[in-house]
Amino acid sequence: MKSNQITIKDIARELDISPSTVSRALKDHPDISPKTKKQVRELAEKLNYQPNSIALSLRSSKSNTIGVVIPQVVHFFFSTIISGIEDIAYAAGYSVMVAQSNESYDREVMDTKALFNNRVDGILVSMSRETTDYGHFESLHNRGIPMVFYDRVCDPIDCSKVVVDDFDGGYRATKHLIDEGYKRIAHLAGPDSLHMFRQRLEGYKKALQEHGLPIDESLILAENASDDENVAKKLTEHLLELDERPDAIFANNDIAALGAMITIKEHGLKIPNDMGIVGFSNWRFTSLTEPTITTVAQPGFEMGQEAARLLIAAIEAKKDEVITSVTKVLKTELVVRGSSVRG
Amino acid sequence: MKSNQITIKDIARELDISPSTVSRALKDHPDISPKTKKQVRELAEKLNYQPNSIALSLRSSKSNTIGVVIPQVVHFFFSTIISGIEDIAYAAGYSVMVAQSNESYDREVMDTKALFNNRVDGILVSMSRETTDYGHFESLHNRGIPMVFYDRVCDPIDCSKVVVDDFDGGYRATKHLIDEGYKRIAHLAGPDSLHMFRQRLEGYKKALQEHGLPIDESLILAENASDDENVAKKLTEHLLELDERPDAIFANNDIAALGAMITIKEHGLKIPNDMGIVGFSNWRFTSLTEPTITTVAQPGFEMGQEAARLLIAAIEAKKDEVITSVTKVLKTELVVRGSSVRG
DNA sequence: AACGTCATCGCAAACGTTTGCATAAACTAC
DNA sequence: GTAGTTTATGCAAACGTTTGCGATGACGTT
């Protein structure tokens, strides 16, 4: 069984008219007689004709496809973003091509090239951890293909970006703890190299300052790996051994928050009464622990949606040449749960 | 700045030779003189020529793209599968187009149609929960486009499939509990409608029988929703109130296992000494609870890889016409943790 | 009768690439 | 010097679709 895709030519031959007439009839062109239109439409229906979008792409140099470069699909936050992208793209008639960089710079370079070769109409990208050279982005950008960065953005490239307000997230988390009456709030910070972690730290500091609390550097401990609960456990041990131990911990991510929580409980302290905890990211498990963990929800779905919207707008407004780059900052949402509210 | 994609024609014009010569030179055709080849290659390099794969697709009627229909990208298991698919596809030079059905039959129908219109070379699909009519699959299959089902397979369609051995997973989980000395093992079963949940239940039963333990229907409670810990909590309450309460629970998924664990602890019972627990799926949090939860790991990544391999094989062997359909059954892996091993 | 106006349709080019065939020049062999 | 062979290149068609322009014929108008 060979592939029997029916083309406009088949319909034309069958009806003994020209392909052009078929094409026009199919799009209800006024030049075509109602009778011919009817014939064409009925035959197309009967044969289940589907336009060959590759031919369309070639002719119009538009593929109606957007490429997505993503560090890791398996991470909840990122897969949520994909979901948001897919949502908007689908509604706008675009297909989504996904390329996973696996946090590798080399893969990222190849991915962008592959997507470009596939003639995607635009590219959404979140940088890999390794990426420090931006040549591949610049080259794409210079060729005029629309791109939008999301989450891990590349500042030097002049295009639209969507980020989450990590500063505000850190601020809200800390302010919440303050509002709940905690006085000595520690912070388990993420690796200094990543922008978002620094922002969360800054938000934390601002909240303290704004409420007249001192910034005690001995209460700010940095993890080098943000996904390892054991590191968080060790840091928490350290915090608990301080002469003046903290009465709350704001962790840069939920895994760390959980690690802290486990350690605190091991020391016989009660959460939230003896110590409050707030995490970051709203992982699924935070609503399943005892107590449930207060955390900062990142708007992954909305981020994907917004990035897709910006990209599609850039793609479709390309004729006008006046695509002003915007940077959307999405607000986080504090999800208050048991680990930070004293009865 | 209009899109300045360099084509073979540009190179030809520049060098004052014909496009055919350029094309041949680029693929090292023996007809072309070394001198010309050198010139062409150097100019192509300099101009950073990239072949237009849309034109290639049109000519060869091969897009080097595979379509993936997936119920939900945000689920860990599914995103892991995507990762596996992407891994193999990338290595084989294919791009991956993702369409999310959101568990909706209508979306699934539109997704398959959209992928077909985009002329993907083959399709990987996992059915939505709603799907009971298979017309859209049949129509694709009749058109001769290769497809492979993964996880949620469609039995009536004659094509390759990749599933995980839920029966064996249920068996192993239960056998493990038996081996650890538990005697009265309850099962929190998933909704009866889904094949995989029935399989896990059957594996559970087989393990009991094989070890001379009675199958007590009062210890088998079905959830209607498999993602809600509250349901699991209620069912566990019920189990604990039985005259002869079970001394272990095999839950059909990790959320349920966690719900059970919380409830058991609330009743003052010790895990694993008073009661053992095994979950299913190896969610991230299962290694972060107290105690950590023994669970059955599903090989999502391998499943994606295997499905992609089978599909690509089918695509590339199409000339031979002898594509025998195979059904791959992937084994699960028991991850033994704290919730089921008495000290 | 000659001309203009429509309505309806086909031709051909174009998108970028590949490839069978023809062509031209250059060389070999007698 | 003629025929034959090799080497290197170009032409044109094809993939499926769209679209500007031209063609055809019917009809109405003077």
CSV table of N, CA and C in Angstrom, one decimal, chain B residues 103-242:
chain,number,residue,atom,x,y,z
B,103,GLU,N,-6.7,14.6,27.2
B,103,GLU,CA,-7.6,13.6,27.6
B,103,GLU,C,-9.0,13.8,26.9
B,104,SER,N,-9.0,14.5,25.8
B,104,SER,CA,-10.2,14.8,25.1
B,104,SER,C,-10.3,14.0,23.8
B,105,TYR,N,-11.3,13.3,23.6
B,105,TYR,CA,-11.5,12.6,22.3
B,105,TYR,C,-11.5,13.6,21.1
B,106,ASP,N,-12.2,14.6,21.2
B,106,ASP,CA,-12.3,15.6,20.1
B,106,ASP,C,-10.9,16.1,19.8
B,107,ARG,N,-10.2,16.5,20.8
B,107,ARG,CA,-8.8,17.0,20.6
B,107,ARG,C,-7.9,16.0,19.9
B,108,GLU,N,-8.1,14.8,20.4
B,108,GLU,CA,-7.3,13.7,19.8
B,108,GLU,C,-7.5,13.5,18.3
B,109,VAL,N,-8.8,13.6,17.9
B,109,VAL,CA,-9.1,13.5,16.5
B,109,VAL,C,-8.5,14.6,15.7
B,110,MET,N,-8.6,15.8,16.3
B,110,MET,CA,-8.1,17.0,15.6
B,110,MET,C,-6.5,16.9,15.5
B,111,ASP,N,-6.0,16.4,16.6
B,111,ASP,CA,-4.5,16.3,16.7
B,111,ASP,C,-4.0,15.4,15.6
B,112,THR,N,-4.6,14.2,15.5
B,112,THR,CA,-4.1,13.3,14.5
B,112,THR,C,-4.3,13.8,13.1
B,113,LYS,N,-5.4,14.5,12.9
B,113,LYS,CA,-5.6,15.1,11.6
B,113,LYS,C,-4.5,16.2,11.3
B,114,ALA,N,-4.3,17.0,12.3
B,114,ALA,CA,-3.3,18.1,12.1
B,114,ALA,C,-1.9,17.5,11.9
B,115,LEU,N,-1.5,16.5,12.6
B,115,LEU,CA,-0.2,15.9,12.4
B,115,LEU,C,-0.2,15.3,11.0
B,116,PHE,N,-1.2,14.7,10.6
B,116,PHE,CA,-1.3,14.1,9.2
B,116,PHE,C,-1.1,15.2,8.2
B,117,ASN,N,-1.8,16.3,8.4
B,117,ASN,CA,-1.7,17.4,7.4
B,117,ASN,C,-0.3,17.9,7.4
B,118,ASN,N,0.4,17.9,8.5
B,118,ASN,CA,1.8,18.4,8.5
B,118,ASN,C,2.7,17.3,8.0
B,119,ARG,N,2.1,16.3,7.5
B,119,ARG,CA,2.9,15.3,6.8
B,119,ARG,C,4.0,14.7,7.6
B,120,VAL,N,3.7,14.4,8.9
B,120,VAL,CA,4.7,13.7,9.7
B,120,VAL,C,4.9,12.3,9.0
B,121,ASP,N,6.1,11.7,9.2
B,121,ASP,CA,6.4,10.5,8.6
B,121,ASP,C,5.8,9.3,9.4
B,122,GLY,N,5.4,9.6,10.6
B,122,GLY,CA,4.8,8.5,11.4
B,122,GLY,C,4.2,9.1,12.7
B,123,ILE,N,3.4,8.4,13.4
B,123,ILE,CA,2.7,8.9,14.6
B,123,ILE,C,2.8,8.0,15.8
B,124,LEU,N,3.2,8.6,16.9
B,124,LEU,CA,3.2,7.8,18.1
B,124,LEU,C,1.9,8.3,18.9
B,125,VAL,N,1.1,7.4,19.4
B,125,VAL,CA,0.0,7.8,20.1
B,125,VAL,C,-0.3,7.0,21.4
B,126,SER,N,-0.8,7.7,22.4
B,126,SER,CA,-1.3,7.2,23.6
B,126,SER,C,-2.7,7.7,23.7
B,127,MET,N,-3.7,6.8,23.8
B,127,MET,CA,-5.0,7.3,23.7
B,127,MET,C,-5.5,8.2,24.9
B,128,SER,N,-6.4,9.0,24.7
B,128,SER,CA,-7.0,9.8,25.7
B,128,SER,C,-8.0,8.9,26.5
B,129,ARG,N,-8.3,9.4,27.7
B,129,ARG,CA,-9.2,8.6,28.5
B,129,ARG,C,-10.6,8.4,27.9
B,130,GLU,N,-11.0,9.4,27.2
B,130,GLU,CA,-12.3,9.4,26.6
B,130,GLU,C,-12.5,8.5,25.4
B,131,THR,N,-11.4,8.2,24.7
B,131,THR,CA,-11.5,7.6,23.4
B,131,THR,C,-12.1,6.2,23.5
B,132,THR,N,-13.2,6.0,22.8
B,132,THR,CA,-13.7,4.7,22.6
B,132,THR,C,-14.0,4.3,21.1
B,133,ASP,N,-14.0,5.4,20.3
B,133,ASP,CA,-14.2,5.2,18.9
B,133,ASP,C,-12.8,5.3,18.2
B,134,TYR,N,-12.5,4.4,17.3
B,134,TYR,CA,-11.2,4.3,16.8
B,134,TYR,C,-11.1,4.7,15.3
B,135,GLY,N,-12.2,5.3,14.8
B,135,GLY,CA,-12.2,5.7,13.4
B,135,GLY,C,-11.0,6.5,12.9
B,136,HIS,N,-10.6,7.5,13.7
B,136,HIS,CA,-9.5,8.4,13.3
B,136,HIS,C,-8.2,7.6,13.2
B,137,PHE,N,-8.1,6.6,14.0
B,137,PHE,CA,-6.8,5.8,13.9
B,137,PHE,C,-6.9,4.9,12.7
B,138,GLU,N,-8.1,4.3,12.5
B,138,GLU,CA,-8.2,3.4,11.3
B,138,GLU,C,-8.0,4.2,10.0
B,139,SER,N,-8.5,5.4,10.0
B,139,SER,CA,-8.3,6.1,8.7
B,139,SER,C,-6.9,6.5,8.5
B,140,LEU,N,-6.1,6.8,9.5
B,140,LEU,CA,-4.7,7.0,9.4
B,140,LEU,C,-4.0,5.7,8.9
B,141,HIS,N,-4.4,4.7,9.6
B,141,HIS,CA,-3.7,3.4,9.4
B,141,HIS,C,-4.0,2.9,7.9
B,142,ASN,N,-5.2,3.2,7.5
B,142,ASN,CA,-5.6,2.8,6.1
B,142,ASN,C,-4.8,3.6,5.1
B,143,ARG,N,-4.4,4.8,5.4
B,143,ARG,CA,-3.7,5.6,4.5
B,143,ARG,C,-2.2,5.2,4.5
B,144,GLY,N,-1.9,4.2,5.3
B,144,GLY,CA,-0.6,3.6,5.3
B,144,GLY,C,0.5,4.4,6.0
B,145,ILE,N,0.1,5.4,6.9
B,145,ILE,CA,1.1,6.1,7.6
B,145,ILE,C,1.4,5.3,8.9
B,146,PRO,N,2.7,5.0,9.1
B,146,PRO,CA,3.1,4.2,10.2
B,146,PRO,C,2.7,4.8,11.6
B,147,MET,N,2.2,3.9,12.4
B,147,MET,CA,1.9,4.4,13.8
B,147,MET,C,2.3,3.3,14.8
B,148,VAL,N,2.6,3.8,16.0
B,148,VAL,CA,2.9,3.0,17.1
B,148,VAL,C,2.2,3.5,18.3
B,149,PHE,N,1.5,2.6,19.0
B,149,PHE,CA,0.9,3.0,20.3
B,149,PHE,C,1.8,2.8,21.4
B,150,TYR,N,1.7,3.6,22.4
B,150,TYR,CA,2.4,3.4,23.6
B,150,TYR,C,1.6,3.6,24.8
B,151,ASP,N,1.8,2.9,25.9
B,151,ASP,CA,1.1,2.9,27.1
B,151,ASP,C,-0.4,2.6,27.0
B,152,ARG,N,-1.2,3.6,26.5
B,152,ARG,CA,-2.6,3.4,26.4
B,152,ARG,C,-2.8,3.0,24.9
B,153,VAL,N,-2.8,1.7,24.7
B,153,VAL,CA,-2.8,1.2,23.3
B,153,VAL,C,-4.2,0.9,22.8
B,154,CYS,N,-4.3,0.9,21.5
B,154,CYS,CA,-5.6,0.6,20.9
B,154,CYS,C,-5.6,-0.8,20.2
B,155,ASP,N,-6.1,-1.8,20.9
B,155,ASP,CA,-6.0,-3.1,20.5
B,155,ASP,C,-6.4,-3.4,19.0
B,156,PRO,N,-7.6,-2.9,18.6
B,156,PRO,CA,-8.1,-3.3,17.3
B,156,PRO,C,-7.1,-2.9,16.1
B,157,ILE,N,-6.3,-1.9,16.3
B,157,ILE,CA,-5.5,-1.5,15.2
B,157,ILE,C,-4.2,-2.4,15.1
B,158,ASP,N,-4.0,-2.8,13.9
B,158,ASP,CA,-2.8,-3.7,13.7
B,158,ASP,C,-1.6,-2.9,13.5
B,159,CYS,N,-0.9,-2.6,14.6
B,159,CYS,CA,0.4,-1.9,14.5
B,159,CYS,C,1.2,-2.2,15.7
B,160,SER,N,2.4,-1.8,15.8
B,160,SER,CA,3.3,-2.1,16.9
B,160,SER,C,2.8,-1.3,18.1
B,161,LYS,N,3.1,-1.9,19.3
B,161,LYS,CA,2.6,-1.3,20.5
B,161,LYS,C,3.7,-1.5,21.6
B,162,VAL,N,3.7,-0.5,22.5
B,162,VAL,CA,4.6,-0.6,23.6
B,162,VAL,C,3.8,-0.4,24.9
B,163,VAL,N,3.9,-1.4,25.8
B,163,VAL,CA,3.1,-1.3,27.0
B,163,VAL,C,4.0,-1.6,28.2
B,164,VAL,N,3.6,-1.3,29.4
B,164,VAL,CA,4.4,-1.7,30.5
B,164,VAL,C,3.6,-2.9,31.2
B,165,ASP,N,4.4,-3.8,31.7
B,165,ASP,CA,3.8,-5.0,32.3
B,165,ASP,C,3.2,-4.7,33.6
B,166,ASP,N,2.0,-4.1,33.6
B,166,ASP,CA,1.4,-3.8,34.9
B,166,ASP,C,1.0,-5.0,35.7
B,167,PHE,N,0.7,-6.1,35.1
B,167,PHE,CA,0.5,-7.3,35.8
B,167,PHE,C,1.7,-7.7,36.6
B,168,ASP,N,2.8,-7.7,35.9
B,168,ASP,CA,4.0,-8.1,36.6
B,168,ASP,C,4.4,-7.1,37.7
B,169,GLY,N,4.1,-5.8,37.4
B,169,GLY,CA,4.4,-4.8,38.5
B,169,GLY,C,3.5,-5.1,39.7
B,170,GLY,N,2.3,-5.4,39.5
B,170,GLY,CA,1.4,-5.7,40.6
B,170,GLY,C,1.9,-6.9,41.4
B,171,TYR,N,2.3,-7.9,40.5
B,171,TYR,CA,2.8,-9.1,41.1
B,171,TYR,C,4.0,-8.9,42.0
B,172,ARG,N,5.0,-8.2,41.4
B,172,ARG,CA,6.2,-8.0,42.1
B,172,ARG,C,6.0,-7.2,43.4
B,173,ALA,N,5.2,-6.2,43.3
B,173,ALA,CA,4.9,-5.4,44.5
B,173,ALA,C,4.3,-6.2,45.6
B,174,THR,N,3.4,-7.1,45.3
B,174,THR,CA,2.7,-7.9,46.3
B,174,THR,C,3.6,-9.0,46.8
B,175,LYS,N,4.4,-9.6,45.9
B,175,LYS,CA,5.3,-10.6,46.3
B,175,LYS,C,6.3,-10.1,47.3
B,176,HIS,N,6.8,-8.9,47.0
B,176,HIS,CA,7.7,-8.2,47.9
B,176,HIS,C,7.2,-8.1,49.3
B,177,LEU,N,5.9,-7.7,49.4
B,177,LEU,CA,5.3,-7.6,50.7
B,177,LEU,C,5.2,-8.9,51.4
B,178,ILE,N,4.9,-9.9,50.6
B,178,ILE,CA,4.8,-11.3,51.1
B,178,ILE,C,6.1,-11.7,51.7
B,179,ASP,N,7.1,-11.5,50.8
B,179,ASP,CA,8.5,-11.9,51.2
B,179,ASP,C,8.9,-11.2,52.5
B,180,GLU,N,8.4,-10.0,52.7
B,180,GLU,CA,8.8,-9.3,53.9
B,180,GLU,C,8.0,-9.7,55.1
B,181,GLY,N,7.1,-10.7,54.9
B,181,GLY,CA,6.4,-11.3,56.0
B,181,GLY,C,5.0,-10.7,56.3
B,182,TYR,N,4.6,-9.9,55.4
B,182,TYR,CA,3.2,-9.4,55.6
B,182,TYR,C,2.2,-10.5,55.2
B,183,LYS,N,1.1,-10.5,55.9
B,183,LYS,CA,0.2,-11.7,55.7
B,183,LYS,C,-1.2,-11.2,55.1
B,184,ARG,N,-1.6,-10.1,55.6
B,184,ARG,CA,-2.9,-9.6,55.1
B,184,ARG,C,-2.7,-8.3,54.3
B,185,ILE,N,-2.6,-8.5,53.0
B,185,ILE,CA,-2.3,-7.4,52.2
B,185,ILE,C,-3.5,-6.9,51.5
B,186,ALA,N,-3.8,-5.6,51.7
B,186,ALA,CA,-4.9,-5.0,51.0
B,186,ALA,C,-4.5,-4.3,49.7
B,187,HIS,N,-5.4,-4.0,48.9
B,187,HIS,CA,-5.1,-3.4,47.6
B,187,HIS,C,-6.0,-2.2,47.4
B,188,LEU,N,-5.4,-1.0,47.2
B,188,LEU,CA,-6.2,0.1,46.8
B,188,LEU,C,-6.2,0.1,45.2
B,189,ALA,N,-7.2,-0.3,44.6
B,189,ALA,CA,-7.3,-0.5,43.2
B,189,ALA,C,-7.7,0.8,42.5
B,190,GLY,N,-7.3,0.9,41.2
B,190,GLY,CA,-7.7,2.1,40.4
B,190,GLY,C,-9.0,1.8,39.8
B,191,PRO,N,-9.5,2.8,39.1
B,191,PRO,CA,-10.8,2.7,38.4
B,191,PRO,C,-10.8,1.5,37.5
B,192,ASP,N,-11.9,0.7,37.5
B,192,ASP,CA,-11.9,-0.6,36.8
B,192,ASP,C,-11.9,-0.4,35.3
B,193,SER,N,-12.2,0.8,34.9
B,193,SER,CA,-12.3,1.1,33.4
B,193,SER,C,-11.0,1.0,32.7
B,194,LEU,N,-9.9,1.3,33.4
B,194,LEU,CA,-8.6,1.3,32.7
B,194,LEU,C,-7.9,0.0,32.9
B,195,HIS,N,-7.5,-0.5,31.7
B,195,HIS,CA,-6.8,-1.8,31.6
B,195,HIS,C,-5.7,-2.0,32.6
B,196,MET,N,-4.8,-0.9,32.7
B,196,MET,CA,-3.6,-1.1,33.5
B,196,MET,C,-4.0,-1.3,34.9
B,197,PHE,N,-5.0,-0.7,35.4
B,197,PHE,CA,-5.4,-0.9,36.8
B,197,PHE,C,-5.9,-2.3,37.1
B,198,ARG,N,-6.6,-2.8,36.1
B,198,ARG,CA,-7.1,-4.2,36.2
B,198,ARG,C,-5.9,-5.1,36.3
B,199,GLN,N,-4.9,-4.9,35.4
B,199,GLN,CA,-3.7,-5.7,35.4
B,199,GLN,C,-3.0,-5.7,36.7
B,200,ARG,N,-2.8,-4.5,37.3
B,200,ARG,CA,-2.1,-4.5,38.6
B,200,ARG,C,-2.9,-5.3,39.6
B,201,LEU,N,-4.2,-5.2,39.6
B,201,LEU,CA,-5.0,-6.0,40.5
B,201,LEU,C,-4.8,-7.5,40.3
B,202,GLU,N,-4.8,-7.9,39.0
B,202,GLU,CA,-4.6,-9.3,38.7
B,202,GLU,C,-3.2,-9.8,39.2
B,203,GLY,N,-2.2,-9.0,39.0
B,203,GLY,CA,-0.9,-9.3,39.5
B,203,GLY,C,-0.9,-9.5,41.0
B,204,TYR,N,-1.6,-8.7,41.6
B,204,TYR,CA,-1.7,-8.7,43.1
B,204,TYR,C,-2.3,-10.1,43.5
B,205,LYS,N,-3.4,-10.4,42.8
B,205,LYS,CA,-4.1,-11.6,43.1
B,205,LYS,C,-3.2,-12.9,42.9
B,206,LYS,N,-2.5,-12.8,41.8
B,206,LYS,CA,-1.7,-14.0,41.4
B,206,LYS,C,-0.6,-14.2,42.5
B,207,ALA,N,0.0,-13.1,43.0
B,207,ALA,CA,1.0,-13.2,44.0
B,207,ALA,C,0.5,-13.9,45.2
B,208,LEU,N,-0.7,-13.4,45.6
B,208,LEU,CA,-1.4,-14.0,46.8
B,208,LEU,C,-1.6,-15.5,46.6
B,209,GLN,N,-2.2,-15.8,45.5
B,209,GLN,CA,-2.5,-17.2,45.3
B,209,GLN,C,-1.2,-18.1,45.3
B,210,GLU,N,-0.2,-17.6,44.6
B,210,GLU,CA,1.0,-18.3,44.4
B,210,GLU,C,1.6,-18.6,45.8
B,211,HIS,N,1.4,-17.8,46.8
B,211,HIS,CA,2.0,-18.0,48.1
B,211,HIS,C,1.0,-18.5,49.1
B,212,GLY,N,-0.1,-19.0,48.6
B,212,GLY,CA,-1.1,-19.7,49.5
B,212,GLY,C,-1.8,-18.7,50.4
B,213,LEU,N,-1.9,-17.4,50.0
B,213,LEU,CA,-2.7,-16.5,50.8
B,213,LEU,C,-4.1,-16.3,50.2
B,214,PRO,N,-5.1,-16.2,51.0
B,214,PRO,CA,-6.4,-16.0,50.5
B,214,PRO,C,-6.6,-14.7,49.8
B,215,ILE,N,-7.5,-14.7,48.8
B,215,ILE,CA,-7.9,-13.4,48.2
B,215,ILE,C,-9.2,-12.9,48.9
B,216,ASP,N,-9.0,-11.9,49.7
B,216,ASP,CA,-10.1,-11.4,50.5
B,216,ASP,C,-10.7,-10.2,49.8
B,217,GLU,N,-11.9,-10.3,49.2
B,217,GLU,CA,-12.4,-9.2,48.5
B,217,GLU,C,-12.7,-7.9,49.3
B,218,SER,N,-12.8,-8.2,50.6
B,218,SER,CA,-13.0,-7.0,51.5
B,218,SER,C,-11.8,-6.2,51.7
B,219,LEU,N,-10.6,-6.7,51.2
B,219,LEU,CA,-9.4,-6.0,51.3
B,219,LEU,C,-9.1,-5.3,50.0
B,220,ILE,N,-9.9,-5.5,49.0
B,220,ILE,CA,-9.7,-4.8,47.7
B,220,ILE,C,-10.7,-3.7,47.5
B,221,LEU,N,-10.2,-2.5,47.6
B,221,LEU,CA,-11.1,-1.3,47.5
B,221,LEU,C,-10.7,-0.5,46.3
B,222,ALA,N,-11.8,-0.2,45.5
B,222,ALA,CA,-11.5,0.6,44.3
B,222,ALA,C,-11.7,2.1,44.4
B,223,GLU,N,-10.8,2.8,43.9
B,223,GLU,CA,-10.9,4.3,43.9
B,223,GLU,C,-11.6,4.6,42.5
B,224,ASN,N,-12.4,5.6,42.5
B,224,ASN,CA,-12.9,6.0,41.2
B,224,ASN,C,-11.9,7.1,40.6
B,225,ALA,N,-11.3,7.8,41.5
B,225,ALA,CA,-10.3,8.7,40.9
B,225,ALA,C,-8.9,8.3,41.5
B,226,SER,N,-7.9,8.2,40.6
B,226,SER,CA,-6.7,7.6,41.0
B,226,SER,C,-5.7,8.7,41.4
B,227,ASP,N,-6.1,9.9,41.3
B,227,ASP,CA,-5.1,11.0,41.6
B,227,ASP,C,-5.4,11.8,42.9
B,228,ASP,N,-6.4,11.3,43.6
B,228,ASP,CA,-6.8,12.0,44.7
B,228,ASP,C,-6.5,11.3,46.1
B,229,GLU,N,-5.6,12.0,46.8
B,229,GLU,CA,-5.2,11.3,48.1
B,229,GLU,C,-6.3,11.2,49.1
B,230,ASN,N,-7.3,12.1,49.0
B,230,ASN,CA,-8.4,12.1,50.0
B,230,ASN,C,-9.2,10.8,49.9
B,231,VAL,N,-9.4,10.4,48.6
B,231,VAL,CA,-10.1,9.1,48.5
B,231,VAL,C,-9.4,8.0,49.1
B,232,ALA,N,-8.1,8.0,48.9
B,232,ALA,CA,-7.2,6.9,49.5
B,232,ALA,C,-7.3,7.0,51.0
B,233,LYS,N,-7.3,8.2,51.5
B,233,LYS,CA,-7.4,8.3,53.0
B,233,LYS,C,-8.7,7.7,53.5
B,234,LYS,N,-9.8,8.0,52.8
B,234,LYS,CA,-11.0,7.4,53.3
B,234,LYS,C,-11.0,5.9,53.3
B,235,LEU,N,-10.5,5.4,52.1
B,235,LEU,CA,-10.5,3.9,52.0
B,235,LEU,C,-9.6,3.3,53.1
B,236,THR,N,-8.5,4.0,53.4
B,236,THR,CA,-7.6,3.5,54.4
B,236,THR,C,-8.3,3.5,55.8
B,237,GLU,N,-9.0,4.5,56.0
B,237,GLU,CA,-9.7,4.6,57.3
B,237,GLU,C,-10.6,3.3,57.4
B,238,HIS,N,-11.3,3.1,56.3
B,238,HIS,CA,-12.2,1.9,56.3
B,238,HIS,C,-11.4,0.6,56.6
B,239,LEU,N,-10.2,0.5,56.0
B,239,LEU,CA,-9.4,-0.7,56.2
B,239,LEU,C,-9.0,-0.9,57.6
B,240,LEU,N,-8.7,0.3,58.2
B,240,LEU,CA,-8.2,0.2,59.6
B,240,LEU,C,-9.3,-0.2,60.6
B,241,GLU,N,-10.5,0.1,60.2
B,241,GLU,CA,-11.6,-0.2,61.1
B,241,GLU,C,-12.1,-1.7,61.0
B,242,LEU,N,-11.5,-2.4,60.1
B,242,LEU,CA,-12.0,-3.8,59.9
B,242,LEU,C,-11.6,-4.6,61.2
